[in-house]
Amino acid sequence: MDLPNTIRVVQSAVGVESDGKPGPETWEAIRSQICPGTESELVSAEDLASPPSSLQTTDRVDDRSEKVIATLLPEVQPYARALVSRAAQHGITIKVISGLRTYDEQNDLFSQGRTKPGRVVTKARAGFSNHNFGIAFDIGVFEGNKYLDDSPKYKAVGVLGMDLGLEWGGNWKTIVDEPHFQLRPKWAAEMPERDMLAELRTRNDSGKAAYV
Ligand SMILES: [Zn+2]
């Protein structure tokens, strides 16, 4: 049987027009029969503030991660836990090692390598990092108890995070930041990063929630 004929047979078996040209309809029909219960659509911006039901787990992860996860906004916490669990399912040990940074902590970090000793570790002053609003966290890859600051596993975890609906710092153009993940609020779906940060600062100053 040649390929177009094979495709026609598959198309008729999955119940779409058997024209021998597999388009989105054919693929969707194949997907729903081969992988029932899965979603083919990418997570839309509207879904971001309410995590998929698979994320609504209360399962705690390791103590070190939990301490950091507790500093994140409640909307972000299930994503952080899910990322730790998913990585473990793929044989990768990660821990959440950095979460919320207060404005004071951010300014302190900013002064490092500038007015204080050490190397420069951030370009962001207080209010200019997503970490200042509890919507971002950094992970570390571990082998046993050993922290790895450079490993190809960061990229693998990045893919898992994007799959959950998180933004991954490994995709950034200016400063690639593979350990970094953040949950973009739906109102910021189409916004450049700096506009999102400006709105987050305004909300923070006026006591308005980040994810409303
Ligand atoms: Zn970060």
Short mmCIF file of C-alpha atoms and ligand atoms in Angstrom, two decimals:
data_model
loop_
_atom_site.label_atom_id
_atom_site.label_comp_id
_atom_site.label_asym_id
_atom_site.label_seq_id
_atom_site.Cartn_x
_atom_site.Cartn_y
_atom_site.Cartn_z
CA MET A 1 0.00 0.00 0.00
CA ASP A 2 1.42 3.42 -0.88
CA LEU A 3 1.41 6.30 1.58
CA PRO A 4 -1.56 8.30 0.21
CA ASN A 5 -3.65 5.13 0.25
CA THR A 6 -2.55 4.36 3.81
CA ILE A 7 -3.56 7.89 4.81
CA ARG A 8 -6.98 7.50 3.16
CA VAL A 9 -7.57 4.26 5.06
CA VAL A 10 -6.56 5.89 8.35
CA GLN A 11 -8.76 8.92 7.57
CA SER A 12 -11.77 6.80 6.92
CA ALA A 13 -11.08 4.76 10.08
CA VAL A 14 -10.93 7.92 12.25
CA GLY A 15 -14.00 9.34 10.55
CA VAL A 16 -12.74 12.33 8.58
CA GLU A 17 -12.85 13.04 4.85
CA SER A 18 -10.50 10.55 3.17
CA ASP A 19 -8.70 12.88 0.78
CA GLY A 20 -5.22 11.46 1.43
CA LYS A 21 -4.02 14.84 2.76
CA PRO A 22 -3.72 14.77 6.56
CA GLY A 23 -4.52 18.26 7.89
CA PRO A 24 -5.37 19.51 11.38
CA GLU A 25 -8.73 17.70 11.39
CA THR A 26 -7.14 14.35 10.61
CA TRP A 27 -4.45 14.84 13.23
CA GLU A 28 -6.97 15.91 15.86
CA ALA A 29 -9.08 12.81 15.13
CA ILE A 30 -6.00 10.58 15.38
CA ARG A 31 -4.88 12.30 18.57
CA SER A 32 -8.25 11.96 20.29
CA GLN A 33 -8.35 8.24 19.50
CA ILE A 34 -4.72 7.38 20.23
CA CYS A 35 -4.37 9.67 23.25
CA PRO A 36 -7.85 9.98 24.77
CA GLY A 37 -8.19 12.45 27.62
CA THR A 38 -5.32 14.65 26.48
CA GLU A 39 -5.65 18.20 25.30
CA SER A 40 -4.12 19.23 22.02
CA GLU A 41 -4.57 22.96 22.55
CA LEU A 42 -1.72 24.90 24.10
CA VAL A 43 -2.54 26.38 27.49
CA SER A 44 -4.26 29.66 26.71
CA ALA A 45 -3.63 32.87 28.60
CA GLU A 46 -7.10 32.65 30.16
CA ASP A 47 -6.17 29.38 31.79
CA LEU A 48 -3.00 30.64 33.37
CA ALA A 49 -4.49 32.01 36.56
CA SER A 50 -6.42 28.80 37.25
CA PRO A 51 -4.07 25.86 37.01
CA PRO A 52 -5.19 22.72 35.19
CA SER A 53 -6.83 20.23 37.54
CA SER A 54 -3.78 17.98 37.26
CA LEU A 55 -1.82 20.71 39.06
CA GLN A 56 -4.25 21.11 41.92
CA THR A 57 -2.36 18.74 44.11
CA THR A 58 -1.51 19.35 47.72
CA ASP A 59 1.39 16.90 47.65
CA ARG A 60 4.33 18.48 49.37
CA VAL A 61 7.75 18.24 47.81
CA ASP A 62 11.09 18.37 49.67
CA ASP A 63 11.44 20.66 52.69
CA ARG A 64 13.95 23.04 51.12
CA SER A 65 11.68 23.63 48.11
CA GLU A 66 8.60 23.98 50.32
CA LYS A 67 10.23 26.78 52.33
CA VAL A 68 10.75 28.73 49.12
CA ILE A 69 7.39 27.77 47.59
CA ALA A 70 5.70 29.24 50.68
CA THR A 71 7.01 32.68 49.64
CA LEU A 72 5.27 32.50 46.23
CA LEU A 73 1.73 33.65 45.48
CA PRO A 74 -0.85 30.87 46.01
CA GLU A 75 -1.54 30.79 42.24
CA VAL A 76 2.10 29.91 41.52
CA GLN A 77 2.66 27.33 44.25
CA PRO A 78 0.98 24.37 42.47
CA TYR A 79 3.08 25.04 39.37
CA ALA A 80 6.32 24.99 41.37
CA ARG A 81 5.35 21.72 43.08
CA ALA A 82 4.26 20.19 39.79
CA LEU A 83 7.58 21.10 38.18
CA VAL A 84 9.53 19.40 40.99
CA SER A 85 7.32 16.27 40.66
CA ARG A 86 7.45 16.17 36.85
CA ALA A 87 11.23 16.51 36.88
CA ALA A 88 11.45 13.65 39.40
CA GLN A 89 9.28 11.52 37.12
CA HIS A 90 11.89 12.13 34.44
CA GLY A 91 14.72 11.15 36.77
CA ILE A 92 15.86 14.72 37.40
CA THR A 93 16.20 16.01 40.95
CA ILE A 94 15.44 19.71 41.22
CA LYS A 95 14.74 21.97 44.16
CA VAL A 96 13.13 25.38 44.23
CA ILE A 97 15.94 27.52 45.62
CA SER A 98 14.74 31.09 45.18
CA GLY A 99 11.28 32.64 45.25
CA LEU A 100 10.02 35.97 46.51
CA ARG A 101 12.58 38.73 46.98
CA THR A 102 11.46 41.81 48.85
CA TYR A 103 12.36 45.24 47.47
CA ASP A 104 15.07 45.51 50.17
CA GLU A 105 16.50 42.12 49.26
CA GLN A 106 16.46 43.06 45.58
CA ASN A 107 18.31 46.34 46.21
CA ASP A 108 20.82 44.49 48.34
CA LEU A 109 21.40 42.03 45.52
CA PHE A 110 21.64 44.89 43.00
CA SER A 111 24.36 46.59 45.03
CA GLN A 112 26.49 43.43 44.88
CA GLY A 113 29.34 44.06 42.42
CA ARG A 114 28.45 47.77 42.34
CA THR A 115 28.67 49.42 45.75
CA LYS A 116 29.28 46.14 47.60
CA PRO A 117 31.89 43.44 46.99
CA GLY A 118 31.17 40.41 44.83
CA ARG A 119 30.23 39.88 41.22
CA VAL A 120 27.25 41.51 39.56
CA VAL A 121 24.36 39.05 39.72
CA THR A 122 21.37 41.10 38.57
CA LYS A 123 20.47 44.01 36.33
CA ALA A 124 17.28 44.62 38.26
CA ARG A 125 16.71 47.17 41.01
CA ALA A 126 13.83 46.77 43.45
CA GLY A 127 10.54 46.47 41.57
CA PHE A 128 12.19 45.48 38.32
CA SER A 129 12.39 41.72 38.89
CA ASN A 130 9.45 39.33 38.69
CA HIS A 131 10.85 37.81 41.86
CA ASN A 132 9.70 40.92 43.73
CA PHE A 133 6.06 39.99 43.22
CA GLY A 134 5.97 36.28 44.09
CA ILE A 135 5.28 35.19 40.52
CA ALA A 136 8.77 33.83 39.73
CA PHE A 137 11.07 31.17 41.09
CA ASP A 138 14.47 29.65 40.37
CA ILE A 139 15.29 25.98 40.50
CA GLY A 140 18.56 24.15 41.05
CA VAL A 141 19.45 20.79 39.52
CA PHE A 142 20.91 18.33 42.02
CA GLU A 143 22.78 15.08 41.78
CA GLY A 144 22.41 13.47 45.15
CA ASN A 145 23.01 16.40 47.47
CA LYS A 146 25.29 18.16 45.02
CA TYR A 147 23.99 21.34 43.40
CA LEU A 148 24.89 21.66 39.72
CA ASP A 149 24.98 25.22 38.45
CA ASP A 150 25.53 24.06 34.89
CA SER A 151 23.89 20.96 33.44
CA PRO A 152 22.01 20.04 30.26
CA LYS A 153 19.22 18.97 32.61
CA TYR A 154 18.21 22.64 33.00
CA LYS A 155 17.02 22.62 29.39
CA ALA A 156 15.03 19.43 29.95
CA VAL A 157 13.36 21.01 32.99
CA GLY A 158 12.68 24.13 30.90
CA VAL A 159 10.65 22.07 28.46
CA LEU A 160 8.69 20.48 31.32
CA GLY A 161 7.98 23.92 32.77
CA MET A 162 6.73 25.33 29.47
CA ASP A 163 4.55 22.27 29.13
CA LEU A 164 2.92 23.17 32.45
CA GLY A 165 2.22 26.71 31.20
CA LEU A 166 5.15 28.47 32.85
CA GLU A 167 7.44 30.93 31.12
CA TRP A 168 11.02 29.79 31.07
CA GLY A 169 14.04 32.11 31.40
CA GLY A 170 15.96 29.85 29.02
CA ASN A 171 13.93 31.41 26.19
CA TRP A 172 14.93 34.95 27.00
CA LYS A 173 16.88 36.79 24.35
CA THR A 174 18.84 39.31 26.42
CA ILE A 175 19.87 37.38 29.53
CA VAL A 176 19.33 33.65 29.18
CA ASP A 177 18.33 32.42 32.65
CA GLU A 178 17.78 28.66 32.53
CA PRO A 179 16.95 28.17 36.25
CA HIS A 180 14.16 30.80 36.09
CA PHE A 181 10.42 30.19 35.72
CA GLN A 182 7.47 32.55 36.05
CA LEU A 183 3.70 32.47 35.76
CA ARG A 184 2.55 35.35 33.57
CA PRO A 185 -0.75 36.94 34.66
CA LYS A 186 -3.43 36.74 31.98
CA TRP A 187 -3.75 40.53 31.74
CA ALA A 188 -0.08 40.56 30.68
CA ALA A 189 -0.46 37.94 27.96
CA GLU A 190 0.47 40.32 25.14
CA MET A 191 2.63 42.75 27.12
CA PRO A 192 6.34 43.36 26.83
CA GLU A 193 8.13 42.41 30.03
CA ARG A 194 8.81 46.00 31.08
CA ASP A 195 5.13 46.96 30.83
CA MET A 196 4.16 43.92 32.86
CA LEU A 197 6.68 44.92 35.54
CA ALA A 198 5.35 48.49 35.58
CA GLU A 199 1.81 47.21 36.14
CA LEU A 200 3.04 44.80 38.84
CA ARG A 201 4.71 47.72 40.65
CA THR A 202 1.52 49.78 40.45
CA ARG A 203 -0.53 46.88 41.78
CA ASN A 204 2.00 46.23 44.52
CA ASP A 205 1.95 49.88 45.61
CA SER A 206 -1.85 49.98 45.70
CA GLY A 207 -2.27 46.58 47.34
CA LYS A 208 -4.00 45.09 44.30
CA ALA A 209 -3.44 41.37 43.65
CA ALA A 210 -1.11 40.32 40.84
CA TYR A 211 -3.42 37.74 39.30
CA VAL A 212 -6.79 39.48 39.30
ZN ZN B 1 14.84 34.03 38.58
#
